[in-house]
């Protein structure tokens, strides 16, 4: 969460950029999954 009511938070939100979807150079590339990362994420105790 960004403290949007403080001056520091307002400055951070001014610099923040958000995009919807996948940017043009990567939208045509094949998407890959890293099995090692998925294994750790699924097996970590306490994950929902």
XYZ file of N, CA and C in Angstrom:
144
model
N 0.840 -1.185 0.000
C 0.000 0.000 0.000
C 0.884 1.248 0.000
N 0.435 2.232 -0.733
C 1.154 3.500 -0.818
C 0.448 4.501 0.088
N 1.214 5.212 0.934
C 0.583 6.222 1.784
C 0.190 7.439 0.939
N -0.958 7.368 0.241
C -1.327 8.368 -0.751
C -1.693 9.730 -0.161
N -1.871 9.819 1.141
C -2.238 11.098 1.747
C -1.023 11.919 2.161
N 0.167 11.322 2.152
C 1.375 12.060 2.514
C 2.019 12.634 1.258
N 2.891 13.605 1.421
C 3.589 14.207 0.275
C 4.453 13.166 -0.431
N 5.087 12.316 0.343
C 5.934 11.267 -0.240
C 5.098 10.298 -1.068
N 3.927 9.944 -0.570
C 3.046 9.045 -1.297
C 2.475 9.677 -2.556
N 2.127 10.965 -2.483
C 1.619 11.669 -3.662
C 2.683 11.734 -4.745
N 3.932 11.974 -4.337
C 5.031 12.017 -5.308
C 5.248 10.643 -5.932
N 5.117 9.598 -5.138
C 5.297 8.240 -5.656
C 4.203 7.897 -6.661
N 2.975 8.290 -6.382
C 1.876 7.998 -7.303
C 1.985 8.800 -8.595
N 2.586 9.999 -8.530
C 2.801 10.768 -9.754
C 3.785 10.069 -10.679
N 4.775 9.383 -10.110
C 5.793 8.699 -10.906
C 5.356 7.311 -11.357
N 4.302 6.791 -10.772
C 3.852 5.426 -11.043
C 3.212 5.321 -12.421
N 3.593 4.296 -13.174
C 2.984 4.033 -14.478
C 2.408 2.627 -14.458
N 1.232 2.481 -15.015
C 0.563 1.189 -15.030
C 0.047 0.911 -16.438
N 0.225 -0.313 -16.896
C -0.215 -0.705 -18.227
C -1.144 -1.900 -18.113
N -2.090 -1.966 -19.017
C -2.993 -3.103 -19.059
C -2.568 -3.997 -20.215
N -2.414 -5.273 -19.935
C -2.021 -6.214 -20.977
C -0.512 -6.373 -21.061
N -0.060 -6.884 -22.185
C 1.352 -7.175 -22.399
C 1.920 -6.155 -23.386
N 3.087 -5.541 -23.120
C 3.638 -4.535 -24.029
C 3.997 -5.123 -25.396
N 4.015 -4.291 -26.436
C 4.187 -4.763 -27.813
C 5.367 -5.688 -28.102
N 6.574 -5.462 -27.613
C 7.619 -6.407 -28.026
C 7.426 -7.817 -27.467
N 6.648 -7.954 -26.390
C 6.513 -9.251 -25.733
C 5.166 -9.923 -25.994
N 4.245 -9.235 -26.645
C 2.913 -9.824 -26.820
C 2.903 -10.988 -27.802
N 3.903 -11.074 -28.673
C 3.945 -12.169 -29.649
C 4.878 -13.305 -29.236
N 5.596 -13.133 -28.143
C 6.528 -14.169 -27.698
C 5.790 -15.264 -26.942
N 6.356 -16.441 -26.982
C 5.766 -17.567 -26.266
C 5.995 -17.386 -24.768
N 4.961 -17.624 -23.992
C 5.074 -17.489 -22.538
C 5.606 -18.791 -21.959
N 6.498 -18.662 -20.989
C 7.111 -19.833 -20.380
C 6.845 -19.821 -18.880
N 6.941 -20.984 -18.273
C 6.768 -21.151 -16.834
C 8.047 -21.756 -16.290
N 8.518 -21.233 -15.160
C 9.713 -21.767 -14.516
C 9.251 -22.786 -13.479
N 9.444 -24.087 -13.741
C 8.925 -25.110 -12.827
C 9.496 -25.010 -11.416
N 10.772 -24.659 -11.285
C 11.368 -24.549 -9.953
C 10.699 -23.479 -9.110
N 10.344 -22.373 -9.727
C 9.680 -21.289 -9.003
C 8.263 -21.700 -8.599
N 7.577 -22.400 -9.472
C 6.218 -22.838 -9.155
C 6.227 -23.866 -8.033
N 7.237 -24.727 -8.028
C 7.319 -25.760 -6.995
C 7.497 -25.125 -5.624
N 8.378 -24.145 -5.527
C 8.617 -23.486 -4.242
C 7.372 -22.734 -3.794
N 6.692 -22.102 -4.731
C 5.501 -21.335 -4.392
C 4.379 -22.242 -3.895
N 4.240 -23.409 -4.501
C 3.155 -24.320 -4.111
C 3.469 -25.091 -2.835
N 4.738 -25.398 -2.594
C 5.091 -26.234 -1.450
C 5.403 -25.440 -0.186
N 5.480 -24.122 -0.283
C 5.841 -23.308 0.872
C 4.740 -23.396 1.932
N 5.070 -23.788 3.159
C 4.032 -23.895 4.187
C 3.472 -22.519 4.541
N 2.193 -22.476 4.765
C 1.554 -21.216 5.114
C 0.984 -20.469 3.922
N 1.205 -20.965 2.696
C 0.640 -20.309 1.516
C -0.839 -20.662 1.402
N -1.612 -19.747 0.931
C -3.045 -20.016 0.751
C -3.284 -20.664 -0.576
